[in-house]
Amino acid sequence: MPCCWPVLACSAGRRGAVPCAGRASMRKTTLLAGALALAFSGMAGAATCAAPDTRTSVFIGGVDSGIANVDADGAGPGNCTLNDLLKADLPNTSWASHAKFVANATAVINAVPESQLSRTQKAALIAAASASDVGNVLAVKVIAFNDFHGSFDKQGALFGVPSTGGVANMAALVQKLKAANPNNVVVSAGDLTGASPLASALFHDEGSIEVMNRLGLEFNAVGNHEFDAGAAELLRKQNGGCASVDLNGVAVDPATTCRGADVGTPVPFEGAKFKYLAANVQNGATGKTLFPAYKIKSFQGIPVAIIGMTLQGTPSIVTPAGVGGLTFTDEADTVNALIPQLRNQGVHAIVLLIHQGGFTSGGKDDCKGLSDAIVPILDRLHPEVDVIVSGHTHWAYNCVRPDAQRPDGRRLTSAGKYGQLVTDIDLAIDTRSRDVQSTRATNVVVDPSALTPVAPIQNIVDGYKALARPIAGQIIGYIDRDISKAQNAAGESQAGDLVGDAFLEATAPADKGGAVVAFTNYGGLRGTDPVFAYSATHPNNKGAGDGKVSYDAAFTFMPFGNNLVVLDLTGDDLKRVLEQQFVPSAKAPASCTAWNTQTSGGRFLQPSASLSYAWSASRPDCDKIDGSTLKINGAVVDPAATYRVTVNSFLATGGDGFTIFNKGTNRLGGAQDIDAQVAWWKANTSASAPYSPAPLNRIRKF
C-alpha cells in the first residue's frame, strides 16, 4: 500500500481541475484521482504492497471493469497493481448515494488525459462504477458503553485480560474506533455517574462529566443512578455551574465543586457537552420530559435517531426525594409512541439507549440464556427499532436477537460496567430506504497494555485524585484475606455481614437509637470483587498495602452517602419485610400481593449478626421464611412485639421494593453510612488483629 498518493486539486471553476462535488465527497474524488495519476503518469517510483492484488482485471465496487489490472508502476512483481492503488475492490460505504459516487468517479476518470487512459478504458471504468452498489449503503459506527459509574481507574481482570479499563485508556480505544469511520456516534446507556468512587463522587461527579466531554460522548440515556442526587442536580450536570445544596437542601462544601483551576478545566464547572436523553421521564405537573426523548444525527444526509430512557422502576430503587414530582412511563410504550414522529421526519434508522438489561449464560458476544427485565421490553418494541444498547445489570452480551416484532432479529448489546468494555457497532444503512440493512458488533475489552492513555484525560483524573488523596489514603482498617460481596445460595455475603454489624454498632447505644437488628440493601454494596483486596498489587487495594483497608476502598464499596435511620417495627412487619425479598408467584393470593409488591428477586437484605432465619423456595408465597427460625439474639421474634431496627435512608423510605419499612415509626436519624463503616473498621480491627470474616450462617436455605 503506498503511503503518499499524489492527488489532483479540486476547484469550483479553475479550468483543468477536478470538479468539486461537495465537501463530503471531496476525499473520495481526490483519492481516486491520485490513484489514477500514480498508476498512469509514472509520477512515482515503485510502491510495494505486502500482498499485491493479482486479479487480471480492475474492479470498482466489486464490478469487473475489463481493464487489465497491470503492475501499476512497471516495476514488476511484488509491487502494487491498479486494484491496490484504486482500492476499488474494497467496500466503499462513505457515499450518501450511489449517484454521488458515480458522478465523482466519472469526474475523476474523465480528468485523466487520454494519452494515459483511452476513451474506451474510461467508459469501461465508468460503466463498472455505475454497475456497482457503492453508495447504496452507508456505514455508520456506533461506539457504546454503559454503567461507567465515574470509574476513573483501571479495574481487575475480565475475559482473560488481567487488567482492564481506566477512563484514559477507554478514551484511547474510542479514538481508535472513531478513526476507523468518520461517520460515528458515541453513546452511553446510563449510570454514567452516581455510585462512583471517591475521586469522582467527592466532587459531585464533575470530573466524570469533564472526562466524558473530552472522550467524545454525544448522548447519554439517564439511568437510575443519575437521580441519586435529584433532578435539579442532574440538570446542573447538563447545564453547568457550581453545586450549591445537596438533596436535603444542605449547603455543599465549596471545596467540593468547581475545582477546574486545580485540574485544568473551565471554572465554573462547564456542564455536559453531550446530551442527556429521557424519553420516559416526565415532569408530573407539566407532562414534559425532563430531557429530550431523542436526538437525530445525520450522516451525509441520512438521519439516525438516538432514543434514550431509563427503567420504569427507577422510583423503587432511588431515594424518593431524588425522583419527587417525576413520572416514569412504560419503556416499550414510550418508544413505540415516538415512531410516528420519527417517520414523519424521514427517520427509519433507530438506536435505542435503555438503562435496563438482562443476564446471560454465555460470553461477551452472545446472548445465550438471555433473561430478566429487558426480554419483555424487547418483545414489545416497534419493528422500526434497529439497535438496542442496554445497561443496568452490569452484564456483557451482544447478539442479533429475533423477537415477536422482528423475526429477522435486531442488535442487542451491553458493555458490562466501569469502562472495562466498549461496544463497537457497525450499521449498514440503505441510502435509498434510509433503514438499517444489517449490523455487526463486538464487545472490545479496554486493555491498557494495548493502548496509550489519552494524556489530557489522564491529567484531569490525576488532578481529582490529588485533591481527594488526603482523605482517600487514610488507613482505616486491616484484613487477613480478601473480602467478597458474593452471595451464597441463601443470599448472605461476607461484605453484607460486615455492613450489617457496622450499622448495628453505630445505633445500638440507647442515645443512638437502641437498635437490636440492622439491615443494608445488597444493591448498595458497590465495586467488583474482592471489594476489599488483601494484596497491595490488586487494584481494589487502592495502594493501601498488604492487609490494609483505605478510606478510598471503603467509599468505593459504599458511595451513596445515605444516613442511618432507626425505627420501630412489629415482629409481624419484620417478617413481612423479609418476605419482600421474594417475588410472589402468579398464583399468590390477594392477601399476599396486597402488601408484597416486589417485582425483582435476589434482593436479599444483609443482616447484622443479631438476626438469623431460614427460608425455603418450596414454602407458600409470602411465607418463605419459617417463623420459628426467625430470631433476634437467639430468641424467636414475637409478631406482636416491637423491635428497634436500623436501615439506611434509602430502605427507610421503601427503596428496592421493601415498602414495609415505610410503616416504621419513632424514627431517629443517625450517622452517614460511610462514617458508620469507617468507625467499625477502626474499632474492630488493627494490624495485630485484622478482620477475618465469620462463616455465613445468618441466613439459611433449606
GROMACS .gro file of C-alpha atoms in nm, residues 87-419:
model
  333
   87LYS     CA    1  -0.886   0.036  -0.356
   88ALA     CA    2  -1.173  -0.033  -0.592
   89ASP     CA    3  -1.235  -0.386  -0.474
   90LEU     CA    4  -1.293  -0.284  -0.110
   91PRO     CA    5  -1.638  -0.184   0.022
   92ASN     CA    6  -1.686   0.187  -0.030
   93THR     CA    7  -1.953   0.286   0.221
   94SER     CA    8  -1.892   0.655   0.282
   95TRP     CA    9  -2.106   0.788  -0.003
   96ALA     CA   10  -2.450   0.925   0.079
   97SER     CA   11  -2.587   0.793  -0.251
   98HIS     CA   12  -2.490   0.580  -0.548
   99ALA     CA   13  -2.542   0.878  -0.779
  100LYS     CA   14  -2.285   1.084  -0.592
  101PHE     CA   15  -2.031   0.804  -0.615
  102VAL     CA   16  -2.086   0.761  -0.990
  103ALA     CA   17  -2.073   1.138  -1.052
  104ASN     CA   18  -1.745   1.173  -0.867
  105ALA     CA   19  -1.591   0.861  -1.019
  106THR     CA   20  -1.689   0.991  -1.364
  107ALA     CA   21  -1.532   1.329  -1.294
  108VAL     CA   22  -1.208   1.171  -1.177
  109ILE     CA   23  -1.184   0.925  -1.466
  110ASN     CA   24  -1.260   1.189  -1.728
  111ALA     CA   25  -0.994   1.417  -1.578
  112VAL     CA   26  -0.719   1.171  -1.672
  113PRO     CA   27  -0.560   1.268  -2.008
  114GLU     CA   28  -0.648   1.040  -2.299
  115SER     CA   29  -0.278   0.983  -2.353
  116GLN     CA   30  -0.285   0.789  -2.027
  117LEU     CA   31  -0.635   0.639  -2.038
  118SER     CA   32  -0.825   0.585  -2.362
  119ARG     CA   33  -1.191   0.675  -2.408
  120THR     CA   34  -1.274   0.307  -2.423
  121GLN     CA   35  -1.095   0.240  -2.098
  122LYS     CA   36  -1.264   0.540  -1.936
  123ALA     CA   37  -1.604   0.417  -2.050
  124ALA     CA   38  -1.534   0.072  -1.908
  125LEU     CA   39  -1.432   0.213  -1.571
  126ILE     CA   40  -1.735   0.444  -1.558
  127ALA     CA   41  -1.964   0.157  -1.654
  128ALA     CA   42  -1.820  -0.051  -1.371
  129ALA     CA   43  -1.880   0.233  -1.126
  130SER     CA   44  -2.239   0.266  -1.248
  131ALA     CA   45  -2.299  -0.107  -1.216
  132SER     CA   46  -2.158  -0.122  -0.863
  133ASP     CA   47  -2.357  -0.098  -0.543
  134VAL     CA   48  -2.125   0.163  -0.395
  135GLY     CA   49  -2.321   0.448  -0.240
  136ASN     CA   50  -2.633   0.244  -0.183
  137VAL     CA   51  -2.504   0.150   0.162
  138LEU     CA   52  -2.370   0.396   0.419
  139ALA     CA   53  -2.157   0.264   0.705
  140VAL     CA   54  -2.222   0.425   1.043
  141LYS     CA   55  -2.031   0.329   1.356
  142VAL     CA   56  -2.198   0.340   1.698
  143ILE     CA   57  -1.949   0.333   1.986
  144ALA     CA   58  -2.133   0.238   2.304
  145PHE     CA   59  -2.086   0.172   2.673
  146ASN     CA   60  -2.295   0.177   2.990
  147ASP     CA   61  -2.274   0.188   3.369
  148PHE     CA   62  -1.949   0.382   3.381
  149HIS     CA   63  -2.023   0.499   3.739
  150GLY     CA   64  -1.743   0.754   3.750
  151SER     CA   65  -1.477   0.483   3.724
  152PHE     CA   66  -1.156   0.673   3.657
  153ASP     CA   67  -0.915   0.391   3.740
  154LYS     CA   68  -0.823   0.056   3.595
  155GLN     CA   69  -1.028  -0.243   3.708
  156GLY     CA   70  -0.947  -0.610   3.753
  157ALA     CA   71  -0.934  -0.900   3.511
  158LEU     CA   72  -1.206  -0.957   3.253
  159PHE     CA   73  -1.237  -1.210   2.971
  160GLY     CA   74  -0.876  -1.318   3.001
  161VAL     CA   75  -0.728  -0.968   3.020
  162PRO     CA   76  -0.554  -0.928   3.359
  163SER     CA   77  -0.610  -0.554   3.397
  164THR     CA   78  -0.887  -0.363   3.223
  165GLY     CA   79  -1.040  -0.019   3.191
  166GLY     CA   80  -0.921   0.318   3.309
  167VAL     CA   81  -1.101   0.610   3.150
  168ALA     CA   82  -0.788   0.744   2.975
  169ASN     CA   83  -0.741   0.401   2.816
  170MET     CA   84  -1.108   0.386   2.733
  171ALA     CA   85  -1.075   0.721   2.557
  172ALA     CA   86  -0.782   0.587   2.355
  173LEU     CA   87  -0.995   0.295   2.237
  174VAL     CA   88  -1.281   0.528   2.148
  175GLN     CA   89  -1.041   0.743   1.944
  176LYS     CA   90  -0.919   0.434   1.761
  177LEU     CA   91  -1.273   0.324   1.678
  178LYS     CA   92  -1.373   0.673   1.566
  179ALA     CA   93  -1.073   0.687   1.332
  180ALA     CA   94  -1.197   0.375   1.155
  181ASN     CA   95  -1.507   0.553   1.025
  182PRO     CA   96  -1.574   0.929   1.026
  183ASN     CA   97  -1.947   0.852   1.032
  184ASN     CA   98  -1.969   0.772   1.402
  185VAL     CA   99  -2.155   0.849   1.722
  186VAL     CA  100  -2.051   0.779   2.083
  187VAL     CA  101  -2.333   0.685   2.321
  188SER     CA  102  -2.393   0.567   2.678
  189ALA     CA  103  -2.687   0.370   2.817
  190GLY     CA  104  -2.700   0.533   3.159
  191ASP     CA  105  -2.548   0.536   3.507
  192LEU     CA  106  -2.262   0.742   3.375
  193THR     CA  107  -2.239   0.890   3.724
  194GLY     CA  108  -2.369   0.800   4.068
  195ALA     CA  109  -2.241   0.521   4.294
  196SER     CA  110  -1.898   0.649   4.190
  197PRO     CA  111  -1.557   0.603   4.354
  198LEU     CA  112  -1.430   0.876   4.582
  199ALA     CA  113  -1.226   1.081   4.334
  200SER     CA  114  -1.540   1.142   4.129
  201ALA     CA  115  -1.813   1.132   4.395
  202LEU     CA  116  -1.641   1.370   4.638
  203PHE     CA  117  -1.663   1.640   4.371
  204HIS     CA  118  -2.023   1.571   4.267
  205ASP     CA  119  -1.907   1.369   3.965
  206GLU     CA  120  -1.799   1.686   3.787
  207GLY     CA  121  -1.475   1.515   3.689
  208SER     CA  122  -1.665   1.232   3.522
  209ILE     CA  123  -1.861   1.480   3.312
  210GLU     CA  124  -1.542   1.663   3.216
  211VAL     CA  125  -1.359   1.349   3.102
  212MET     CA  126  -1.664   1.233   2.905
  213ASN     CA  127  -1.674   1.569   2.730
  214ARG     CA  128  -1.318   1.508   2.615
  215LEU     CA  129  -1.372   1.140   2.537
  216GLY     CA  130  -1.630   1.249   2.278
  217LEU     CA  131  -1.953   1.121   2.432
  218GLU     CA  132  -2.252   1.265   2.245
  219PHE     CA  133  -2.564   1.110   2.403
  220ASN     CA  134  -2.634   0.952   2.742
  221ALA     CA  135  -2.963   0.793   2.841
  222VAL     CA  136  -3.043   0.870   3.202
  223GLY     CA  137  -3.011   0.575   3.440
  224ASN     CA  138  -3.145   0.529   3.789
  225HIS     CA  139  -2.819   0.645   3.948
  226GLU     CA  140  -2.833   0.972   3.757
  227PHE     CA  141  -3.114   1.056   4.002
  228ASP     CA  142  -2.922   0.974   4.322
  229ALA     CA  143  -2.870   1.343   4.393
  230GLY     CA  144  -3.203   1.454   4.247
  231ALA     CA  145  -3.334   1.601   3.923
  232ALA     CA  146  -3.211   1.952   3.999
  233GLU     CA  147  -2.854   1.827   4.037
  234LEU     CA  148  -2.884   1.628   3.714
  235LEU     CA  149  -2.997   1.942   3.532
  236ARG     CA  150  -2.692   2.120   3.675
  237LYS     CA  151  -2.471   1.846   3.536
  238GLN     CA  152  -2.620   1.914   3.193
  239ASN     CA  153  -2.610   2.292   3.211
  240GLY     CA  154  -2.303   2.362   3.425
  241GLY     CA  155  -2.236   2.584   3.724
  242CYS     CA  156  -2.126   2.512   4.080
  243ALA     CA  157  -2.314   2.284   4.319
  244SER     CA  158  -2.489   2.475   4.596
  245VAL     CA  159  -2.710   2.242   4.803
  246ASP     CA  160  -2.748   1.867   4.835
  247LEU     CA  161  -3.064   1.659   4.802
  248ASN     CA  162  -3.166   1.754   5.156
  249GLY     CA  163  -3.118   2.125   5.095
  250VAL     CA  164  -2.795   2.141   5.294
  251ALA     CA  165  -2.524   2.369   5.157
  252VAL     CA  166  -2.238   2.177   4.998
  253ASP     CA  167  -1.876   2.235   5.089
  254PRO     CA  168  -1.742   2.488   4.835
  255ALA     CA  169  -1.418   2.289   4.824
  256THR     CA  170  -1.604   2.001   4.657
  257THR     CA  171  -1.730   2.183   4.349
  258CYS     CA  172  -1.592   2.386   4.058
  259ARG     CA  173  -1.231   2.276   4.106
  260GLY     CA  174  -1.139   2.329   3.743
  261ALA     CA  175  -0.847   2.555   3.828
  262ASP     CA  176  -0.682   2.259   4.003
  263VAL     CA  177  -0.744   2.002   3.730
  264GLY     CA  178  -0.718   2.207   3.411
  265THR     CA  179  -1.085   2.250   3.323
  266PRO     CA  180  -1.301   2.564   3.298
  267VAL     CA  181  -1.437   2.746   3.603
  268PRO     CA  182  -1.723   2.742   3.680
  269PHE     CA  183  -1.799   2.377   3.602
  270GLU     CA  184  -1.865   2.353   3.226
  271GLY     CA  185  -2.152   2.104   3.234
  272ALA     CA  186  -2.205   1.818   2.993
  273LYS     CA  187  -2.125   1.886   2.628
  274PHE     CA  188  -2.316   1.567   2.549
  275LYS     CA  189  -2.695   1.545   2.572
  276TYR     CA  190  -2.889   1.360   2.836
  277LEU     CA  191  -3.194   1.179   2.695
  278ALA     CA  192  -3.500   1.079   2.900
  279ALA     CA  193  -3.793   0.972   2.683
  280ASN     CA  194  -3.986   0.811   2.969
  281VAL     CA  195  -3.915   1.061   3.248
  282GLN     CA  196  -4.177   1.332   3.271
  283ASN     CA  197  -4.246   1.625   3.497
  284GLY     CA  198  -4.563   1.514   3.671
  285ALA     CA  199  -4.708   1.866   3.667
  286THR     CA  200  -4.637   1.962   3.305
  287GLY     CA  201  -4.617   1.625   3.130
  288LYS     CA  202  -4.297   1.736   2.958
  289THR     CA  203  -3.991   1.516   2.955
  290LEU     CA  204  -3.708   1.614   3.189
  291PHE     CA  205  -3.464   1.588   2.897
  292PRO     CA  206  -3.528   1.534   2.524
  293ALA     CA  207  -3.677   1.198   2.432
  294TYR     CA  208  -3.442   1.162   2.136
  295LYS     CA  209  -3.196   1.337   1.913
  296ILE     CA  210  -3.137   1.290   1.541
  297LYS     CA  211  -2.786   1.285   1.399
  298SER     CA  212  -2.739   1.295   1.023
  299PHE     CA  213  -2.460   1.116   0.840
  300GLN     CA  214  -2.415   1.250   0.487
  301GLY     CA  215  -2.784   1.335   0.477
  302ILE     CA  216  -2.904   1.006   0.629
  303PRO     CA  217  -3.079   1.063   0.965
  304VAL     CA  218  -3.031   0.826   1.259
  305ALA     CA  219  -3.245   0.868   1.571
  306ILE     CA  220  -3.099   0.808   1.916
  307ILE     CA  221  -3.371   0.748   2.178
  308GLY     CA  222  -3.274   0.741   2.546
  309MET     CA  223  -3.456   0.623   2.858
  310THR     CA  224  -3.425   0.456   3.196
  311LEU     CA  225  -3.613   0.169   3.355
  312GLN     CA  226  -3.971   0.240   3.455
  313GLY     CA  227  -3.895   0.103   3.801
  314THR     CA  228  -3.645   0.378   3.883
  315PRO     CA  229  -3.857   0.524   4.169
  316SER     CA  230  -3.836   0.194   4.357
  317ILE     CA  231  -3.456   0.188   4.357
  318VAL     CA  232  -3.378   0.557   4.411
  319THR     CA  233  -3.429   0.765   4.723
  320PRO     CA  234  -3.780   0.912   4.681
  321ALA     CA  235  -3.653   1.268   4.719
  322GLY     CA  236  -3.438   1.210   4.412
  323VAL     CA  237  -3.737   1.149   4.186
  324GLY     CA  238  -4.003   1.359   4.356
  325GLY     CA  239  -4.251   1.509   4.110
  326LEU     CA  240  -4.135   1.286   3.823
  327THR     CA  241  -4.329   1.018   3.639
  328PHE     CA  242  -4.160   0.717   3.479
  329THR     CA  243  -4.356   0.558   3.195
  330ASP     CA  244  -4.351   0.213   3.036
  331GLU     CA  245  -4.038   0.165   2.827
  332ALA     CA  246  -4.183  -0.010   2.521
  333ASP     CA  247  -4.498   0.203   2.510
  334THR     CA  248  -4.288   0.519   2.523
  335VAL     CA  249  -4.063   0.412   2.237
  336ASN     CA  250  -4.350   0.291   2.021
  337ALA     CA  251  -4.533   0.622   2.059
  338LEU     CA  252  -4.228   0.806   1.921
  339ILE     CA  253  -4.209   0.608   1.596
  340PRO     CA  254  -4.472   0.811   1.403
  341GLN     CA  255  -4.287   1.134   1.494
  342LEU     CA  256  -3.962   0.992   1.363
  343ARG     CA  257  -4.119   0.856   1.046
  344ASN     CA  258  -4.267   1.199   0.974
  345GLN     CA  259  -3.912   1.335   0.986
  346GLY     CA  260  -3.789   1.075   0.739
  347VAL     CA  261  -3.612   0.866   1.004
  348HIS     CA  262  -3.601   0.489   0.966
  349ALA     CA  263  -3.270   0.405   1.136
  350ILE     CA  264  -3.329   0.397   1.512
  351VAL     CA  265  -3.093   0.323   1.801
  352LEU     CA  266  -3.243   0.283   2.150
  353LEU     CA  267  -3.032   0.354   2.458
  354ILE     CA  268  -3.211   0.195   2.752
  355HIS     CA  269  -3.099   0.168   3.110
  356GLN     CA  270  -3.249  -0.173   3.160
  357GLY     CA  271  -3.090  -0.505   3.088
  358GLY     CA  272  -3.061  -0.876   3.129
  359PHE     CA  273  -2.837  -1.164   3.222
  360THR     CA  274  -2.692  -1.436   3.001
  361SER     CA  275  -2.508  -1.762   3.047
  362GLY     CA  276  -2.272  -1.710   2.754
  363GLY     CA  277  -1.977  -1.490   2.668
  364LYS     CA  278  -1.941  -1.122   2.595
  365ASP     CA  279  -2.051  -1.158   2.234
  366ASP     CA  280  -2.359  -1.375   2.256
  367CYS     CA  281  -2.695  -1.374   2.435
  368LYS     CA  282  -2.720  -1.737   2.538
  369GLY     CA  283  -2.985  -1.781   2.806
  370LEU     CA  284  -3.091  -1.415   2.799
  371SER     CA  285  -3.328  -1.340   3.087
  372ASP     CA  286  -3.460  -1.064   3.312
  373ALA     CA  287  -3.647  -0.739   3.259
  374ILE     CA  288  -3.512  -0.649   2.915
  375VAL     CA  289  -3.677  -0.951   2.750
  376PRO     CA  290  -4.045  -0.844   2.766
  377ILE     CA  291  -3.945  -0.493   2.661
  378LEU     CA  292  -3.767  -0.625   2.352
  379ASP     CA  293  -4.065  -0.840   2.259
  380ARG     CA  294  -4.292  -0.534   2.252
  381LEU     CA  295  -4.071  -0.283   2.071
  382HIS     CA  296  -4.184  -0.144   1.737
  383PRO     CA  297  -4.010  -0.318   1.445
  384GLU     CA  298  -3.857   0.015   1.334
  385VAL     CA  299  -3.613  -0.003   1.628
  386ASP     CA  300  -3.291  -0.150   1.487
  387VAL     CA  301  -3.037  -0.149   1.771
  388ILE     CA  302  -3.081  -0.166   2.148
  389VAL     CA  303  -2.788  -0.056   2.364
  390SER     CA  304  -2.879  -0.169   2.715
  391GLY     CA  305  -2.735  -0.150   3.066
  392HIS     CA  306  -2.824  -0.158   3.437
  393THR     CA  307  -2.738  -0.523   3.507
  394HIS     CA  308  -2.361  -0.471   3.465
  395TRP     CA  309  -2.360  -0.773   3.231
  396ALA     CA  310  -2.186  -0.805   2.894
  397TYR     CA  311  -2.368  -0.950   2.593
  398ASN     CA  312  -2.406  -0.887   2.221
  399CYS     CA  313  -2.619  -1.060   1.959
  400VAL     CA  314  -2.885  -1.031   1.692
  401ARG     CA  315  -3.197  -1.146   1.875
  402PRO     CA  316  -3.522  -1.235   1.695
  403ASP     CA  317  -3.842  -1.129   1.867
  404ALA     CA  318  -4.215  -1.119   1.800
  405GLN     CA  319  -4.195  -0.781   1.627
  406ARG     CA  320  -3.872  -0.850   1.435
  407PRO     CA  321  -3.849  -1.220   1.344
  408ASP     CA  322  -3.531  -1.140   1.149
  409GLY     CA  323  -3.379  -1.009   1.471
  410ARG     CA  324  -3.224  -0.684   1.586
  411ARG     CA  325  -2.898  -0.598   1.753
  412LEU     CA  326  -2.887  -0.607   2.135
  413THR     CA  327  -2.575  -0.507   2.328
  414SER     CA  328  -2.444  -0.432   2.674
  415ALA     CA  329  -2.086  -0.345   2.767
  416GLY     CA  330  -2.081  -0.461   3.127
  417LYS     CA  331  -1.963  -0.190   3.366
  418TYR     CA  332  -1.697   0.056   3.480
  419GLY     CA  333  -1.545   0.122   3.136
   0.00000   0.00000   0.00000
